[in-house]
Amino acid sequence: MADLTPEQMHRLHAFAEQLSELAEHHEDQWKVQTTDGQIFLTMLSPTAPHGLNVVRVRRQIEAQTPDVMALSDTNMGDPVTGLTKVPDLMVIAEEDTDDTAKVVNSRDVLLVVEVVSRTNSLTDIRDKLYDYPRMGVPLYVVVDPRRDKKTVTVHSEPSEGPDGIRYRKKVPHAFGDTVTAGRWTLDTSSLKSYPRRLVKEQEGVGARA
């Protein structure tokens, strides 16, 4: 992984912020995120199952804890590492929200949920799994709707070790299980996998590449 100097990290963060501001005024919606000294631009084109799964999880979280804000596709930044993300869903105590800030401070975030993309799964199950504990996110839930997976995995207990700051606890569940993530209990029976047709399309794109 890249080992940037504070000055390099500052420049990376500043450039990513400029791109985010440009993206806000573009007719297409884009996510601007950084990882390992790189900036990634992703066009927002979620499928219906992806969006519905995010909403179903968000509603449960808000119902159980009315004192929190569950935010979707909102900029999140870390003042320590300089990393920036746009999670599918992040949870923050309402008392910690700042409606004048450009980004949510990742050190205030209680939980992040990502629904694995059918076309770019490594971003959620590898890159963000590495970045989120370094950004101070205590709980990371990965919902994987791919038909060969259909899992919900809870990552927790971030701590320093010989391999850096990593989540030290990983608990996998199948769709339909009742999942405990911190103070939340999630009924995953309403989560849906990607339709078979979409899976075939993905395989076709991969073959052409």
PDB file of C-alpha atoms in Angstrom:
ATOM      1  CA  MET A   1       0.000   0.000   0.000  1.00  0.00           C
ATOM      2  CA  ALA A   2       1.138   3.529  -0.711  1.00  0.00           C
ATOM      3  CA  ASP A   3       2.975   5.366   2.080  1.00  0.00           C
ATOM      4  CA  LEU A   4       2.339   9.042   1.383  1.00  0.00           C
ATOM      5  CA  THR A   5       3.893  11.979   3.176  1.00  0.00           C
ATOM      6  CA  PRO A   6       1.508  14.365   4.989  1.00  0.00           C
ATOM      7  CA  GLU A   7       2.024  16.915   2.205  1.00  0.00           C
ATOM      8  CA  GLN A   8       1.223  14.367  -0.505  1.00  0.00           C
ATOM      9  CA  MET A   9      -1.863  13.254   1.407  1.00  0.00           C
ATOM     10  CA  HIS A  10      -2.977  16.863   1.757  1.00  0.00           C
ATOM     11  CA  ARG A  11      -2.640  17.423  -2.011  1.00  0.00           C
ATOM     12  CA  LEU A  12      -4.522  14.198  -2.744  1.00  0.00           C
ATOM     13  CA  HIS A  13      -7.330  15.184  -0.399  1.00  0.00           C
ATOM     14  CA  ALA A  14      -7.531  18.710  -1.871  1.00  0.00           C
ATOM     15  CA  PHE A  15      -7.700  17.376  -5.434  1.00  0.00           C
ATOM     16  CA  ALA A  16     -10.373  14.842  -4.490  1.00  0.00           C
ATOM     17  CA  GLU A  17     -12.392  17.651  -2.917  1.00  0.00           C
ATOM     18  CA  GLN A  18     -12.131  19.685  -6.122  1.00  0.00           C
ATOM     19  CA  LEU A  19     -13.347  16.699  -8.147  1.00  0.00           C
ATOM     20  CA  SER A  20     -16.260  16.221  -5.742  1.00  0.00           C
ATOM     21  CA  GLU A  21     -17.317  19.822  -6.221  1.00  0.00           C
ATOM     22  CA  LEU A  22     -17.153  19.424 -10.005  1.00  0.00           C
ATOM     23  CA  ALA A  23     -19.143  16.188  -9.811  1.00  0.00           C
ATOM     24  CA  GLU A  24     -21.941  17.965  -7.936  1.00  0.00           C
ATOM     25  CA  HIS A  25     -22.545  20.197 -10.966  1.00  0.00           C
ATOM     26  CA  HIS A  26     -22.322  17.445 -13.598  1.00  0.00           C
ATOM     27  CA  GLU A  27     -25.506  16.072 -15.131  1.00  0.00           C
ATOM     28  CA  ASP A  28     -24.392  12.531 -14.264  1.00  0.00           C
ATOM     29  CA  GLN A  29     -23.807  11.561 -10.631  1.00  0.00           C
ATOM     30  CA  TRP A  30     -20.318  10.448  -9.628  1.00  0.00           C
ATOM     31  CA  LYS A  31     -18.676   9.082  -6.513  1.00  0.00           C
ATOM     32  CA  VAL A  32     -15.195  10.479  -5.772  1.00  0.00           C
ATOM     33  CA  GLN A  33     -13.235   8.245  -3.401  1.00  0.00           C
ATOM     34  CA  THR A  34      -9.599   7.766  -2.435  1.00  0.00           C
ATOM     35  CA  THR A  35      -7.658   4.685  -1.399  1.00  0.00           C
ATOM     36  CA  ASP A  36      -3.980   3.766  -1.287  1.00  0.00           C
ATOM     37  CA  GLY A  37      -2.827   7.100  -2.698  1.00  0.00           C
ATOM     38  CA  GLN A  38      -5.255   6.939  -5.633  1.00  0.00           C
ATOM     39  CA  ILE A  39      -8.483   8.690  -6.620  1.00  0.00           C
ATOM     40  CA  PHE A  40     -11.352   6.655  -8.014  1.00  0.00           C
ATOM     41  CA  LEU A  41     -14.287   8.071  -9.962  1.00  0.00           C
ATOM     42  CA  THR A  42     -17.388   5.895 -10.162  1.00  0.00           C
ATOM     43  CA  MET A  43     -20.583   6.797 -12.000  1.00  0.00           C
ATOM     44  CA  LEU A  44     -23.652   6.218  -9.865  1.00  0.00           C
ATOM     45  CA  SER A  45     -25.936   3.801 -11.710  1.00  0.00           C
ATOM     46  CA  PRO A  46     -27.363   1.524  -9.008  1.00  0.00           C
ATOM     47  CA  THR A  47     -29.727  -1.277  -9.962  1.00  0.00           C
ATOM     48  CA  ALA A  48     -33.123  -1.579  -8.301  1.00  0.00           C
ATOM     49  CA  PRO A  49     -32.048  -4.499  -6.043  1.00  0.00           C
ATOM     50  CA  HIS A  50     -29.017  -2.503  -4.888  1.00  0.00           C
ATOM     51  CA  GLY A  51     -31.060   0.567  -3.991  1.00  0.00           C
ATOM     52  CA  LEU A  52     -33.889  -1.407  -2.380  1.00  0.00           C
ATOM     53  CA  ASN A  53     -31.467  -3.351  -0.177  1.00  0.00           C
ATOM     54  CA  VAL A  54     -29.931  -0.089   1.051  1.00  0.00           C
ATOM     55  CA  VAL A  55     -33.379   1.323   1.890  1.00  0.00           C
ATOM     56  CA  ARG A  56     -34.488  -1.839   3.710  1.00  0.00           C
ATOM     57  CA  VAL A  57     -31.425  -1.790   5.937  1.00  0.00           C
ATOM     58  CA  ARG A  58     -31.702   1.953   6.533  1.00  0.00           C
ATOM     59  CA  ARG A  59     -35.334   1.744   7.628  1.00  0.00           C
ATOM     60  CA  GLN A  60     -34.520  -0.890  10.231  1.00  0.00           C
ATOM     61  CA  ILE A  61     -31.650   1.156  11.642  1.00  0.00           C
ATOM     62  CA  GLU A  62     -33.734   4.330  11.861  1.00  0.00           C
ATOM     63  CA  ALA A  63     -36.646   2.468  13.487  1.00  0.00           C
ATOM     64  CA  GLN A  64     -34.421   1.012  16.204  1.00  0.00           C
ATOM     65  CA  THR A  65     -32.411   4.158  16.920  1.00  0.00           C
ATOM     66  CA  PRO A  66     -34.324   7.398  16.283  1.00  0.00           C
ATOM     67  CA  ASP A  67     -31.372   9.335  17.750  1.00  0.00           C
ATOM     68  CA  VAL A  68     -29.200   8.618  14.673  1.00  0.00           C
ATOM     69  CA  MET A  69     -29.037   9.816  11.092  1.00  0.00           C
ATOM     70  CA  ALA A  70     -28.698   7.159   8.381  1.00  0.00           C
ATOM     71  CA  LEU A  71     -27.216   8.849   5.314  1.00  0.00           C
ATOM     72  CA  SER A  72     -26.912   7.411   1.808  1.00  0.00           C
ATOM     73  CA  ASP A  73     -24.372   8.452  -0.848  1.00  0.00           C
ATOM     74  CA  THR A  74     -22.929  11.208   1.348  1.00  0.00           C
ATOM     75  CA  ASN A  75     -19.280  12.291   1.333  1.00  0.00           C
ATOM     76  CA  MET A  76     -17.261  10.989   4.270  1.00  0.00           C
ATOM     77  CA  GLY A  77     -13.675  12.053   4.981  1.00  0.00           C
ATOM     78  CA  ASP A  78     -11.013  11.229   7.535  1.00  0.00           C
ATOM     79  CA  PRO A  79      -8.905  14.128   8.852  1.00  0.00           C
ATOM     80  CA  VAL A  80      -6.243  11.671  10.049  1.00  0.00           C
ATOM     81  CA  THR A  81      -5.543   9.581   6.933  1.00  0.00           C
ATOM     82  CA  GLY A  82      -6.996  11.989   4.365  1.00  0.00           C
ATOM     83  CA  LEU A  83      -9.078   9.169   2.860  1.00  0.00           C
ATOM     84  CA  THR A  84     -12.487   9.964   1.387  1.00  0.00           C
ATOM     85  CA  LYS A  85     -15.431   7.633   0.717  1.00  0.00           C
ATOM     86  CA  VAL A  86     -19.071   7.803  -0.322  1.00  0.00           C
ATOM     87  CA  PRO A  87     -20.713   4.854   1.481  1.00  0.00           C
ATOM     88  CA  ASP A  88     -24.015   3.350   0.404  1.00  0.00           C
ATOM     89  CA  LEU A  89     -25.132   3.942   3.991  1.00  0.00           C
ATOM     90  CA  MET A  90     -23.479   5.430   7.057  1.00  0.00           C
ATOM     91  CA  VAL A  91     -24.895   5.992  10.508  1.00  0.00           C
ATOM     92  CA  ILE A  92     -24.020   8.934  12.726  1.00  0.00           C
ATOM     93  CA  ALA A  93     -25.488  10.224  15.993  1.00  0.00           C
ATOM     94  CA  GLU A  94     -27.769  13.154  15.238  1.00  0.00           C
ATOM     95  CA  GLU A  95     -25.957  15.238  17.851  1.00  0.00           C
ATOM     96  CA  ASP A  96     -22.722  14.812  15.873  1.00  0.00           C
ATOM     97  CA  THR A  97     -24.127  16.018  12.564  1.00  0.00           C
ATOM     98  CA  ASP A  98     -22.857  19.309  11.170  1.00  0.00           C
ATOM     99  CA  ASP A  99     -24.959  20.691   8.325  1.00  0.00           C
ATOM    100  CA  THR A 100     -22.283  23.277   7.536  1.00  0.00           C
ATOM    101  CA  ALA A 101     -19.534  20.716   6.845  1.00  0.00           C
ATOM    102  CA  LYS A 102     -18.660  19.580   3.318  1.00  0.00           C
ATOM    103  CA  VAL A 103     -18.054  16.002   4.467  1.00  0.00           C
ATOM    104  CA  VAL A 104     -18.973  13.814   7.411  1.00  0.00           C
ATOM    105  CA  ASN A 105     -16.032  13.127   9.727  1.00  0.00           C
ATOM    106  CA  SER A 106     -15.433   9.366   9.566  1.00  0.00           C
ATOM    107  CA  ARG A 107     -14.334   9.437  13.222  1.00  0.00           C
ATOM    108  CA  ASP A 108     -17.937  10.297  14.165  1.00  0.00           C
ATOM    109  CA  VAL A 109     -19.480   7.469  12.122  1.00  0.00           C
ATOM    110  CA  LEU A 110     -20.988   4.574  14.088  1.00  0.00           C
ATOM    111  CA  LEU A 111     -21.599   2.124  11.238  1.00  0.00           C
ATOM    112  CA  VAL A 112     -21.054   1.825   7.486  1.00  0.00           C
ATOM    113  CA  VAL A 113     -23.059  -0.482   5.236  1.00  0.00           C
ATOM    114  CA  GLU A 114     -22.017  -1.269   1.679  1.00  0.00           C
ATOM    115  CA  VAL A 115     -24.113  -3.281  -0.775  1.00  0.00           C
ATOM    116  CA  VAL A 116     -21.695  -5.059  -3.085  1.00  0.00           C
ATOM    117  CA  SER A 117     -21.850  -3.877  -6.664  1.00  0.00           C
ATOM    118  CA  ARG A 118     -22.512  -6.532  -9.276  1.00  0.00           C
ATOM    119  CA  THR A 119     -19.740  -5.069 -11.461  1.00  0.00           C
ATOM    120  CA  ASN A 120     -17.103  -3.862  -8.989  1.00  0.00           C
ATOM    121  CA  SER A 121     -17.221  -6.146  -5.961  1.00  0.00           C
ATOM    122  CA  LEU A 122     -13.541  -5.792  -4.972  1.00  0.00           C
ATOM    123  CA  THR A 123     -14.090  -2.162  -4.001  1.00  0.00           C
ATOM    124  CA  ASP A 124     -16.362  -3.198  -1.126  1.00  0.00           C
ATOM    125  CA  ILE A 125     -14.875  -6.530  -0.081  1.00  0.00           C
ATOM    126  CA  ARG A 126     -11.189  -5.634  -0.364  1.00  0.00           C
ATOM    127  CA  ASP A 127     -10.368  -1.917  -0.663  1.00  0.00           C
ATOM    128  CA  LYS A 128     -12.946  -0.564   1.785  1.00  0.00           C
ATOM    129  CA  LEU A 129     -12.353  -3.454   4.174  1.00  0.00           C
ATOM    130  CA  TYR A 130      -8.767  -2.186   4.349  1.00  0.00           C
ATOM    131  CA  ASP A 131      -9.602   1.530   4.515  1.00  0.00           C
ATOM    132  CA  TYR A 132     -12.571   1.743   6.885  1.00  0.00           C
ATOM    133  CA  PRO A 133     -10.801   0.547  10.044  1.00  0.00           C
ATOM    134  CA  ARG A 134      -7.986   3.014   9.352  1.00  0.00           C
ATOM    135  CA  MET A 135     -10.624   5.748   9.057  1.00  0.00           C
ATOM    136  CA  GLY A 136     -11.945   4.963  12.542  1.00  0.00           C
ATOM    137  CA  VAL A 137     -15.195   3.242  11.463  1.00  0.00           C
ATOM    138  CA  PRO A 138     -16.002   0.756  14.268  1.00  0.00           C
ATOM    139  CA  LEU A 139     -18.510  -1.390  12.353  1.00  0.00           C
ATOM    140  CA  TYR A 140     -18.585  -2.328   8.677  1.00  0.00           C
ATOM    141  CA  VAL A 141     -21.447  -4.413   7.284  1.00  0.00           C
ATOM    142  CA  VAL A 142     -21.120  -5.872   3.777  1.00  0.00           C
ATOM    143  CA  VAL A 143     -24.320  -6.958   2.040  1.00  0.00           C
ATOM    144  CA  ASP A 144     -23.502  -9.166  -0.948  1.00  0.00           C
ATOM    145  CA  PRO A 145     -26.558  -9.763  -3.203  1.00  0.00           C
ATOM    146  CA  ARG A 146     -24.717 -11.747  -5.856  1.00  0.00           C
ATOM    147  CA  ARG A 147     -26.568 -15.003  -6.458  1.00  0.00           C
ATOM    148  CA  ASP A 148     -23.580 -17.188  -5.582  1.00  0.00           C
ATOM    149  CA  LYS A 149     -23.084 -15.303  -2.294  1.00  0.00           C
ATOM    150  CA  LYS A 150     -26.266 -13.840  -0.727  1.00  0.00           C
ATOM    151  CA  THR A 151     -24.428 -13.015   2.484  1.00  0.00           C
ATOM    152  CA  VAL A 152     -24.270 -10.304   5.122  1.00  0.00           C
ATOM    153  CA  THR A 153     -20.890 -10.029   6.843  1.00  0.00           C
ATOM    154  CA  VAL A 154     -20.271  -7.955   9.963  1.00  0.00           C
ATOM    155  CA  HIS A 155     -16.723  -6.679  10.469  1.00  0.00           C
ATOM    156  CA  SER A 156     -15.878  -5.191  13.873  1.00  0.00           C
ATOM    157  CA  GLU A 157     -13.249  -4.663  16.581  1.00  0.00           C
ATOM    158  CA  PRO A 158     -10.711  -2.594  14.622  1.00  0.00           C
ATOM    159  CA  SER A 159      -7.307  -2.565  16.281  1.00  0.00           C
ATOM    160  CA  GLU A 160      -3.608  -2.189  15.533  1.00  0.00           C
ATOM    161  CA  GLY A 161      -1.525  -5.259  14.772  1.00  0.00           C
ATOM    162  CA  PRO A 162       1.544  -6.365  12.806  1.00  0.00           C
ATOM    163  CA  ASP A 163      -0.521  -5.902   9.629  1.00  0.00           C
ATOM    164  CA  GLY A 164      -1.730  -2.423  10.611  1.00  0.00           C
ATOM    165  CA  ILE A 165      -5.207  -1.412  11.734  1.00  0.00           C
ATOM    166  CA  ARG A 166      -7.650  -4.130  10.727  1.00  0.00           C
ATOM    167  CA  TYR A 167     -11.047  -5.433  11.768  1.00  0.00           C
ATOM    168  CA  ARG A 168     -10.276  -8.364  14.054  1.00  0.00           C
ATOM    169  CA  LYS A 169     -13.735  -9.921  14.116  1.00  0.00           C
ATOM    170  CA  LYS A 170     -15.676 -11.182  11.107  1.00  0.00           C
ATOM    171  CA  VAL A 171     -19.123 -12.801  11.375  1.00  0.00           C
ATOM    172  CA  PRO A 172     -20.756 -14.050   8.150  1.00  0.00           C
ATOM    173  CA  HIS A 173     -24.503 -14.614   7.764  1.00  0.00           C
ATOM    174  CA  ALA A 174     -26.780 -15.850   5.011  1.00  0.00           C
ATOM    175  CA  PHE A 175     -29.722 -13.914   3.605  1.00  0.00           C
ATOM    176  CA  GLY A 176     -32.655 -14.700   5.892  1.00  0.00           C
ATOM    177  CA  ASP A 177     -30.619 -14.706   9.107  1.00  0.00           C
ATOM    178  CA  THR A 178     -31.121 -12.251  11.946  1.00  0.00           C
ATOM    179  CA  VAL A 179     -27.904 -10.252  12.074  1.00  0.00           C
ATOM    180  CA  THR A 180     -26.499  -8.428  15.084  1.00  0.00           C
ATOM    181  CA  ALA A 181     -24.265  -5.452  14.280  1.00  0.00           C
ATOM    182  CA  GLY A 182     -23.396  -3.432  17.354  1.00  0.00           C
ATOM    183  CA  ARG A 183     -26.642  -2.185  18.888  1.00  0.00           C
ATOM    184  CA  TRP A 184     -28.662  -3.013  15.778  1.00  0.00           C
ATOM    185  CA  THR A 185     -30.525  -6.206  14.935  1.00  0.00           C
ATOM    186  CA  LEU A 186     -31.163  -6.622  11.215  1.00  0.00           C
ATOM    187  CA  ASP A 187     -33.774  -8.906   9.690  1.00  0.00           C
ATOM    188  CA  THR A 188     -32.234  -9.878   6.359  1.00  0.00           C
ATOM    189  CA  SER A 189     -35.202 -11.890   5.084  1.00  0.00           C
ATOM    190  CA  SER A 190     -36.328  -8.922   2.974  1.00  0.00           C
ATOM    191  CA  LEU A 191     -32.977  -8.561   1.195  1.00  0.00           C
ATOM    192  CA  LYS A 192     -32.956  -9.596  -2.439  1.00  0.00           C
ATOM    193  CA  SER A 193     -30.245 -11.042  -4.657  1.00  0.00           C
ATOM    194  CA  TYR A 194     -29.449  -9.703  -8.106  1.00  0.00           C
ATOM    195  CA  PRO A 195     -31.642 -11.232 -10.843  1.00  0.00           C
ATOM    196  CA  ARG A 196     -30.071 -14.012 -12.838  1.00  0.00           C
ATOM    197  CA  ARG A 197     -30.240 -11.909 -16.001  1.00  0.00           C
ATOM    198  CA  LEU A 198     -27.986  -9.277 -14.416  1.00  0.00           C
ATOM    199  CA  VAL A 199     -25.484 -11.906 -13.401  1.00  0.00           C
ATOM    200  CA  LYS A 200     -25.315 -13.165 -16.982  1.00  0.00           C
ATOM    201  CA  GLU A 201     -24.795  -9.637 -18.240  1.00  0.00           C
ATOM    202  CA  GLN A 202     -21.936  -9.203 -15.811  1.00  0.00           C
ATOM    203  CA  GLU A 203     -20.315 -12.442 -16.934  1.00  0.00           C
ATOM    204  CA  GLY A 204     -20.656 -11.329 -20.557  1.00  0.00           C
ATOM    205  CA  VAL A 205     -18.949  -8.016 -19.869  1.00  0.00           C
ATOM    206  CA  GLY A 206     -16.107  -9.796 -18.111  1.00  0.00           C
ATOM    207  CA  ALA A 207     -15.625 -12.155 -21.022  1.00  0.00           C
ATOM    208  CA  ARG A 208     -15.440  -9.305 -23.511  1.00  0.00           C
ATOM    209  CA  ALA A 209     -12.907  -7.483 -21.348  1.00  0.00           C
TER     210      ALA A 209
END
